[in-house]
Coordinates of C-alpha atoms and ligand atoms in Angstrom, one line a residue:
M1 CA -0.3 -12.2 -21.3
S2 CA -3.9 -10.3 -21.8
L3 CA -2.8 -5.9 -21.6
A4 CA -5.7 -5.7 -18.8
K5 CA -3.3 -7.8 -16.2
L6 CA -0.2 -4.4 -17.1
K7 CA -2.2 -2.0 -16.1
P8 CA -1.1 -0.8 -12.8
V9 CA -3.3 -1.4 -10.1
P10 CA -5.0 0.1 -7.4
E11 CA -7.3 1.7 -10.4
E12 CA -9.8 -0.5 -11.7
P13 CA -11.2 0.8 -15.0
G14 CA -13.9 3.9 -14.4
D15 CA -12.8 4.2 -11.0
A16 CA -12.4 7.9 -10.0
G17 CA -11.9 8.8 -5.9
E18 CA -13.7 11.1 -4.4
A19 CA -12.1 14.8 -4.4
F20 CA -11.6 14.7 -0.6
A21 CA -12.2 12.2 3.0
A22 CA -11.6 12.9 6.3
F23 CA -10.9 10.8 9.3
V24 CA -11.0 12.4 12.6
A25 CA -11.3 11.6 16.0
D26 CA -12.7 14.9 17.6
D27 CA -15.3 17.0 17.7
A28 CA -13.3 19.8 16.7
S29 CA -11.5 18.3 13.6
A30 CA -14.7 17.3 12.3
Q31 CA -15.7 20.7 12.5
A32 CA -13.1 21.8 10.7
A33 CA -13.1 19.4 7.7
N34 CA -16.5 19.8 7.3
A35 CA -16.0 23.7 7.0
V36 CA -12.8 22.9 4.2
A37 CA -15.7 20.6 3.1
R38 CA -18.5 23.2 2.9
Q39 CA -16.3 26.2 1.6
R40 CA -14.4 23.8 -1.6
G41 CA -18.2 21.9 -2.3
W42 CA -16.9 18.6 -2.2
D43 CA -19.6 16.0 -0.5
T44 CA -19.7 16.2 3.8
G45 CA -20.5 13.0 4.3
E46 CA -16.9 12.0 3.5
V47 CA -15.7 13.4 6.6
R48 CA -15.8 10.8 9.4
H49 CA -15.4 9.3 12.5
G50 CA -11.9 8.1 12.5
D51 CA -9.1 7.8 12.8
L52 CA -5.4 5.9 10.7
S53 CA -6.5 2.2 10.9
A54 CA -9.9 3.3 9.4
A55 CA -8.3 4.9 6.5
L56 CA -6.5 1.7 6.1
R57 CA -8.9 -0.6 5.6
Q58 CA -10.3 1.3 2.9
L59 CA -7.5 1.0 1.3
G60 CA -7.4 -0.7 -2.1
I61 CA -11.5 -1.5 -1.3
V62 CA -13.1 2.2 -3.0
P63 CA -10.5 4.2 -4.8
P64 CA -8.6 6.8 -2.7
A65 CA -9.2 10.3 -3.0
A66 CA -7.5 13.1 -4.4
V67 CA -7.0 14.6 -0.9
T68 CA -6.9 12.6 2.3
V69 CA -6.9 14.6 6.0
V70 CA -6.2 11.1 8.5
D71 CA -6.2 12.3 12.6
L72 CA -2.8 9.9 13.4
D73 CA -4.6 11.2 17.2
D74 CA -1.9 10.4 20.4
A75 CA 0.0 8.1 17.4
T76 CA 3.6 7.9 17.6
A77 CA 6.2 7.4 15.5
T78 CA 6.2 3.7 15.4
E79 CA 6.9 1.8 12.4
R80 CA 3.5 0.5 11.9
T81 CA 2.0 4.1 12.1
L82 CA 4.9 5.1 9.5
S83 CA 4.9 1.9 7.3
A84 CA 0.9 3.1 7.7
V85 CA 1.5 6.4 6.4
R86 CA 3.6 6.1 3.8
D87 CA 0.6 3.2 2.3
L88 CA -1.8 6.0 2.0
A89 CA 0.5 9.2 0.7
A90 CA 1.4 6.0 -2.0
A91 CA -2.6 6.5 -3.2
T92 CA -3.3 10.1 -2.2
R93 CA -2.7 13.4 -0.8
L94 CA -2.2 13.1 2.7
V95 CA -2.3 15.4 5.0
T96 CA -2.4 13.9 8.7
L97 CA -3.1 15.8 12.2
G98 CA -2.3 14.8 15.7
T99 CA -1.5 15.8 19.2
H100 CA 1.7 15.3 19.5
N101 CA 4.1 18.4 19.2
D102 CA 7.2 17.1 18.3
V103 CA 9.5 17.9 15.3
E104 CA 10.9 14.7 15.5
L105 CA 7.2 13.3 14.6
Y106 CA 6.4 16.3 12.0
R107 CA 9.9 15.5 9.8
R108 CA 9.3 11.7 10.3
V109 CA 5.9 11.5 8.7
V110 CA 6.9 13.6 5.6
D111 CA 9.3 11.7 4.9
A112 CA 6.9 9.1 5.1
G113 CA 5.4 11.0 2.2
A114 CA 2.4 13.4 4.1
A115 CA 2.1 16.7 2.6
D116 CA 1.5 18.0 6.5
Y117 CA 1.4 17.3 10.0
L118 CA -0.6 20.1 11.7
V119 CA -0.9 19.4 15.5
K120 CA -5.0 19.5 17.0
P121 CA -6.8 21.0 17.1
V122 CA -7.1 22.8 14.1
D123 CA -8.9 25.3 13.1
A124 CA -10.4 25.6 9.2
E125 CA -9.0 28.1 8.1
T126 CA -5.8 26.3 8.6
L127 CA -6.9 22.7 7.0
A128 CA -8.0 24.6 4.2
D129 CA -4.1 25.8 3.9
A130 CA -2.9 22.6 3.9
V131 CA -5.0 21.1 2.1
A132 CA -4.6 23.2 -0.6
R133 CA -0.9 23.0 -0.2
A134 CA -1.7 19.1 -0.8
E135 CA -3.0 19.7 -3.4
Q136 CA 0.3 21.3 -4.8
Q137 CA 2.0 18.1 -4.3
V138 CA 2.3 17.0 -7.6
S139 CA 1.9 13.1 -8.2
G140 CA 4.8 11.1 -8.0
T141 CA 7.4 13.5 -6.3
H142 CA 6.1 12.7 -3.0
A143 CA 9.4 11.5 -0.2
Q144 CA 10.4 8.4 -1.7
A145 CA 7.7 8.5 -4.2
P146 CA 6.4 4.5 -3.0
A147 CA 4.8 2.2 -5.6
Q148 CA 1.1 2.4 -4.6
R149 CA -0.4 -0.8 -2.9
G150 CA -3.2 -1.9 -1.5
R151 CA -3.8 -3.6 0.8
C152 CA -3.1 -7.6 2.5
I153 CA -5.9 -9.5 4.6
A154 CA -3.6 -13.0 6.0
V155 CA -6.0 -15.5 7.3
T156 CA -4.1 -18.2 9.2
G157 CA -5.2 -21.1 11.7
A158 CA -5.1 -21.7 15.1
R159 CA -5.2 -25.2 14.1
G160 CA -5.2 -27.2 11.1
G161 CA -9.6 -28.1 10.2
A162 CA -10.4 -24.8 11.5
G163 CA -11.1 -23.5 8.3
T164 CA -8.3 -21.5 7.6
T165 CA -9.0 -21.4 3.8
T166 CA -12.5 -21.5 3.6
V167 CA -12.6 -18.7 5.2
A168 CA -9.2 -16.8 3.1
A169 CA -11.6 -18.5 -0.1
S170 CA -15.0 -16.6 1.1
L171 CA -13.2 -13.6 1.9
A172 CA -11.2 -13.3 -0.8
W173 CA -14.8 -14.3 -3.6
L174 CA -16.8 -11.7 -1.3
I175 CA -14.6 -8.4 -1.8
A176 CA -14.2 -9.0 -5.5
E177 CA -17.8 -9.3 -5.2
T178 CA -18.7 -7.4 -3.6
H179 CA -16.7 -4.0 -3.9
A180 CA -15.8 -5.4 -8.1
R181 CA -12.3 -3.9 -6.6
S182 CA -9.2 -6.6 -8.1
V183 CA -7.9 -8.9 -5.4
G184 CA -5.3 -11.7 -5.4
L185 CA -5.6 -14.7 -3.6
L186 CA -2.8 -16.4 -2.6
D187 CA -2.1 -19.9 -1.2
L188 CA 0.9 -20.9 1.0
D189 CA 0.4 -24.1 1.6
L190 CA 2.0 -25.1 -1.5
Q191 CA 2.0 -28.7 -0.6
F192 CA -1.4 -29.7 1.3
G193 CA -3.2 -26.1 0.0
N194 CA -6.8 -26.4 -0.6
M195 CA -7.1 -23.2 -2.6
A196 CA -7.7 -24.6 -6.0
L197 CA -9.7 -27.1 -5.5
S198 CA -12.2 -25.0 -3.7
F199 CA -12.5 -23.5 -6.3
D200 CA -12.2 -26.2 -8.6
V201 CA -9.1 -25.2 -11.0
E202 CA -5.8 -26.5 -11.7
P203 CA -2.9 -24.3 -9.7
G204 CA -0.6 -22.8 -11.6
S205 CA 2.7 -23.2 -12.3
G206 CA 5.9 -21.2 -10.8
L207 CA 4.8 -20.1 -7.2
R208 CA 7.2 -22.8 -5.6
E209 CA 10.4 -21.4 -8.2
A210 CA 9.3 -18.4 -6.9
V211 CA 9.1 -18.7 -2.8
E212 CA 12.0 -20.7 -2.7
D213 CA 14.1 -18.0 -4.8
P214 CA 12.2 -15.2 -3.7
E215 CA 14.2 -12.4 -5.8
R216 CA 12.9 -14.2 -8.8
V217 CA 9.1 -12.5 -7.4
D218 CA 8.0 -9.3 -10.1
E219 CA 4.9 -8.7 -12.6
I220 CA 5.9 -11.3 -14.4
F221 CA 6.1 -14.3 -12.1
I222 CA 2.8 -13.4 -11.5
D223 CA 1.4 -12.9 -14.6
R224 CA 2.1 -16.8 -15.8
T225 CA 1.3 -18.0 -12.4
A226 CA -1.9 -16.7 -11.6
V227 CA -5.1 -18.2 -12.6
S228 CA -8.2 -16.7 -13.4
L229 CA -11.4 -16.9 -10.9
G230 CA -13.1 -14.4 -12.5
D231 CA -13.9 -10.7 -13.5
H232 CA -11.9 -9.1 -10.7
L233 CA -10.3 -12.4 -8.6
D234 CA -6.7 -13.7 -9.6
L235 CA -5.2 -17.3 -7.5
L236 CA -2.1 -18.2 -7.1
A237 CA -1.1 -22.0 -5.9
A238 CA 1.3 -24.4 -6.0
E239 CA 0.2 -28.6 -5.5
E240 CA 3.8 -30.0 -5.3
S241 CA 4.2 -33.1 -4.2
L242 CA 5.2 -34.4 -0.3
D243 CA 8.0 -36.1 -1.3
D244 CA 10.2 -33.1 -2.1
V245 CA 9.2 -30.5 0.7
P246 CA 9.8 -26.6 -0.4
A247 CA 12.5 -24.0 1.3
P248 CA 11.0 -21.2 1.2
G249 CA 14.0 -18.3 0.6
E250 CA 14.4 -16.1 2.9
H251 CA 12.2 -12.6 2.8
A252 CA 9.6 -14.7 0.4
V253 CA 6.7 -14.2 2.2
A254 CA 7.7 -10.2 2.4
R255 CA 8.9 -10.3 -1.0
L256 CA 6.2 -11.7 -2.3
L257 CA 3.3 -10.1 -0.9
A258 CA 4.9 -6.3 -1.5
T259 CA 4.6 -7.4 -5.4
L260 CA 1.2 -8.8 -5.0
R261 CA 0.1 -5.1 -3.5
E262 CA 1.1 -3.5 -6.0
R263 CA -0.9 -6.1 -8.6
Y264 CA -4.3 -6.2 -6.5
N265 CA -6.4 -3.7 -4.6
V266 CA -6.4 -6.7 -1.9
T267 CA -4.6 -8.7 -1.6
L268 CA -5.5 -12.1 0.7
V269 CA -3.2 -15.3 2.0
D270 CA -4.4 -18.4 3.4
L271 CA -0.7 -18.3 5.7
P272 CA 0.4 -21.8 6.9
R273 CA 1.0 -20.8 10.7
A274 CA 4.5 -22.1 10.9
L275 CA 5.8 -19.5 8.0
V276 CA 4.2 -17.2 10.8
A277 CA 6.6 -17.4 13.5
E278 CA 9.5 -18.5 10.9
Q279 CA 8.7 -15.7 8.5
P280 CA 7.9 -12.5 10.8
D281 CA 9.4 -9.5 8.1
G282 CA 6.1 -10.7 6.6
L283 CA 3.8 -9.3 9.0
E284 CA 5.0 -5.7 7.7
Q285 CA 2.6 -6.1 4.7
I286 CA -0.4 -7.6 6.3
S287 CA -2.8 -4.9 7.9
D288 CA -5.0 -7.4 9.1
L289 CA -4.1 -11.1 10.3
V290 CA -7.1 -13.3 10.8
I291 CA -6.7 -15.9 12.6
V292 CA -9.7 -18.8 12.7
S293 CA -10.1 -21.7 15.9
D294 CA -12.4 -23.7 16.1
L295 CA -14.0 -23.9 19.7
S296 CA -12.0 -26.5 21.1
L297 CA -9.8 -26.1 24.5
V298 CA -6.9 -26.9 22.4
G299 CA -8.1 -24.0 19.3
L300 CA -8.4 -21.1 22.5
R301 CA -4.6 -22.7 23.4
D302 CA -2.8 -22.0 20.2
T303 CA -5.4 -19.3 19.2
N304 CA -3.5 -17.6 22.4
R305 CA -0.3 -18.4 21.7
L306 CA -0.2 -17.1 18.7
L307 CA -1.2 -13.7 20.0
R308 CA 1.7 -14.4 22.2
F309 CA 4.4 -14.2 19.6
L310 CA 2.7 -11.6 17.5
S311 CA 2.7 -9.2 20.3
H312 CA 6.4 -9.4 20.8
Q313 CA 7.0 -8.8 16.7
P314 CA 7.8 -5.6 15.5
G315 CA 5.2 -4.2 12.6
V316 CA 2.2 -6.4 13.9
P317 CA -1.3 -6.0 11.8
Q318 CA -4.5 -5.2 12.6
L319 CA -5.7 -9.1 14.6
H320 CA -8.9 -10.1 14.3
V321 CA -10.2 -13.6 15.3
V322 CA -13.0 -16.2 14.3
A323 CA -14.2 -18.7 15.6
N324 CA -15.2 -20.8 12.7
R325 CA -17.9 -24.2 13.1
A326 CA -19.2 -22.2 16.1
G327 CA -23.2 -24.1 17.5
R328 CA -24.6 -27.1 18.2
G329 CA -23.4 -30.5 16.8
S330 CA -20.1 -29.7 16.5
K331 CA -18.4 -31.7 19.2
G332 CA -15.9 -30.8 22.1
Q333 CA -16.7 -27.2 22.2
V334 CA -16.1 -24.9 24.7
A335 CA -19.0 -22.3 24.8
V336 CA -18.2 -19.3 22.6
T337 CA -18.5 -16.9 26.0
E338 CA -16.0 -19.2 27.8
F339 CA -13.6 -19.4 24.5
Q340 CA -14.6 -15.5 24.8
R341 CA -13.4 -14.7 28.4
E342 CA -9.9 -17.2 28.0
L343 CA -8.8 -15.5 25.0
E344 CA -5.8 -12.7 25.6
T345 CA -7.7 -10.3 22.8
G346 CA -11.8 -9.5 21.7
L347 CA -13.0 -12.4 19.2
T348 CA -14.3 -10.4 15.9
R349 CA -16.5 -12.5 14.5
T350 CA -18.8 -17.0 15.3
V351 CA -19.0 -18.7 11.9
S352 CA -21.9 -21.1 12.0
F353 CA -21.1 -24.9 11.7
E354 CA -23.1 -25.5 8.6
P355 CA -21.5 -29.3 7.2
E356 CA -24.2 -29.7 4.8
V357 CA -23.6 -26.0 3.6
A358 CA -19.5 -26.9 3.9
A359 CA -20.7 -30.0 1.7
K360 CA -22.5 -27.8 -1.0
A361 CA -19.8 -25.6 -1.5
E362 CA -17.0 -28.3 -1.6
M363 CA -19.3 -30.6 -4.2
A364 CA -20.1 -27.4 -6.4
G365 CA -15.8 -25.8 -6.2
K366 CA -17.1 -22.7 -5.0
P367 CA -16.1 -20.6 -1.8
L368 CA -19.3 -21.3 1.0
P369 CA -21.5 -17.5 0.2
A370 CA -21.4 -17.7 -3.6
A371 CA -22.9 -21.9 -3.3
A372 CA -25.2 -20.5 -0.2
A373 CA -25.5 -16.6 -0.2
K374 CA -28.5 -17.5 2.7
S375 CA -26.4 -19.3 5.3
R376 CA -25.9 -19.0 8.2
A377 CA -22.5 -19.1 7.9
G378 CA -22.8 -18.0 4.2
R379 CA -24.2 -15.0 6.6
D380 CA -22.0 -14.5 8.9
L381 CA -19.0 -14.9 6.6
H382 CA -20.4 -11.9 5.0
R383 CA -20.2 -10.0 8.0
L384 CA -17.1 -10.7 8.9
M385 CA -15.6 -9.7 5.3
A386 CA -17.8 -6.0 6.1
D387 CA -15.8 -5.8 9.3
L388 CA -13.0 -5.6 7.2
T389 CA -13.6 -3.4 5.0
A390 CA -16.1 -1.5 6.4
P391 CA -15.1 2.7 6.8
A392 CA -14.5 3.9 10.2
A393 CA -16.1 2.2 13.4
S394 CA -19.8 4.2 13.1
R395 CA -19.2 5.3 15.6
R396 CA -22.0 8.7 16.5
R397 CA -22.2 10.9 19.2
G398 CA -23.1 13.9 20.3
L399 CA -21.5 16.7 18.7
L400 CA -19.7 14.6 16.4
A401 CA -22.9 13.0 15.0
R402 CA -24.4 15.9 14.2
L403 CA -21.5 17.1 12.4
L404 CA -21.3 14.0 11.0
G405 CA -24.5 14.4 9.8
G406 CA -26.3 11.8 12.0
Ligands
ADP1 N1 -18.7 -23.4 9.1 C1 -18.7 -24.5 8.6 N2 -19.2 -25.6 9.1 C2 -19.4 -26.9 8.3 N3 -17.7 -27.2 7.4 C3 -16.8 -26.8 7.7 C4 -17.2 -25.2 8.0 N4 -15.9 -25.1 7.4 C5 -14.4 -25.0 7.1 N5 -16.1 -26.0 7.4 C6 -15.1 -27.6 6.5 O1 -14.4 -28.3 6.9 C7 -12.9 -28.2 6.5 C8 -11.7 -28.1 6.7 O2 -12.1 -26.7 6.2 P1 -10.8 -26.1 5.9 O3 -11.1 -24.5 5.2 O4 -9.7 -26.6 4.1 O5 -9.4 -25.8 7.2 P2 -7.8 -25.8 6.6 O6 -7.3 -25.2 5.6 O7 -8.2 -25.2 8.0 O8 -7.1 -27.0 7.3 C9 -14.1 -28.6 5.3 O9 -14.2 -29.9 5.0 C10 -14.7 -27.4 5.2 O10 -15.4 -27.5 4.5
MG2 MG1 -6.2 -24.6 4.4

C-alpha cells in the first residue's frame, strides 16, 4: 500500500481551487456575482451560467473553489436537491440562491451544509455579505461535516453487447487523462465483466467478498482490491467462476459507491442493468447515469423501459442516452432520427460503429480512445466525456452574455 493511496480525495497533488466560483441562472444574479468578484479581485470568468446540476458536474472534475455561489433557482427541498447541496457543501463553502421565499427550504438547505440561502433577486451588497460570512465558516464545521465526496458516473446497458463496457472504460480513461483527476473504475459484473480484460490486466481479489458483505467495504478494502491502471486510474473488478453465482448483500451498491466517492475524484461504474433494478438505493450515490443502447428495436424498447423504471425511483441521477454502434454497416438498425423520436428522453450522443477500431483496441488491451483517438468512435467518445464534464451549458444570450464576458 503506497502512501499516495492513503491521501484523501478529492485533492490531487498541487491542486488549488479558485477563490470563488458562481453558477447563476439569471441576469440579476450574474450581475451581483460579477460585482462581488470584481470587488474582491477574483476572476469574473468563474461566474457562469448554470444551476445546481452545472455545479455538480464540476464536482471532482476541477478542484473546488473556496467559496461557491450556486443558484438553486426554483428547486424545492427534494431529496435530490438536498443531497446535491450536501455533496457541494462538503467540498466548498456554499452560498445558495433561489426563487422560493420559504423558511422550511432555507432551514433544510442550511442543515445540508450551505452557509446561506438568499431569496432572489439578490443585489451585490447582500451577496458580498453572504460570501464574507461563508468565508468565516471554519472548514469541517459545516452542519454535519459530511465527508468530501467525488462525483459518480454509472454506465449501464439497455441490452448486452451494446457497448457498455467500451463506453465506461473510455470515459474513465479520458477523464483521468484529460482532467488529471483520480478516477476509480468499478466493474460490477462480477462473473462476465470484461473491464480488466479490456485493459489487459488481471482483476484484483476481494470485490466479491465486498459485494456480498458490504459492511466490510472501507478504504483498506479499496487499497487491497484496486489495480492501478496508471497515474490517475484504478480498477476494481472480479472474474468469478460461473458455477457459483455471487449474491450481493443489501445496500452493497450504495455502500461501495459511497466509499469509492470518498477515495476518488470521479467514480466510474460499469453497472449491470439487473443491479439498477435490484438495488435502486444505489442510484442515490450516482450523479449521472449513462444508458448505452444500440440502434435496434429491442434496444429502443429496453431503453424506454429503463427510463420508465427510473422515473419512479427517488433520487434519480441525471440521465443520458447514448446510441452506440451507429452508422452504416451495422445490421438491423433503426435510423437515428426515428430512434430519437421514439425515445422517452433526449438522445445525448451517438457513437459510430467502427468494428476495426474496436477490434484493434481490444487486441491492444487499451480503451478505444487510447488506441484510436482520431477515429470517429474515439472522437465521439471524447465528445461524450466533454458533455459529461463541461462546467455549464454555454447558453450565452443578451445581458447575461455580456456580463459573463461573452
Ligand atoms: N462503436 C463500436 N463499434 C464497433 N464495435 C464496438 C463498438 N463499441 C463496442 N464494440 C464492440 O462490441 C463488443 C461488445 O462491447 P462491450 O463494450 O463489451 O459491450 P457490453 O459491455 O455492452 O456487453 C466488443 O467486442 C466491442 O469491442
Ligand atoms: Mg460489459
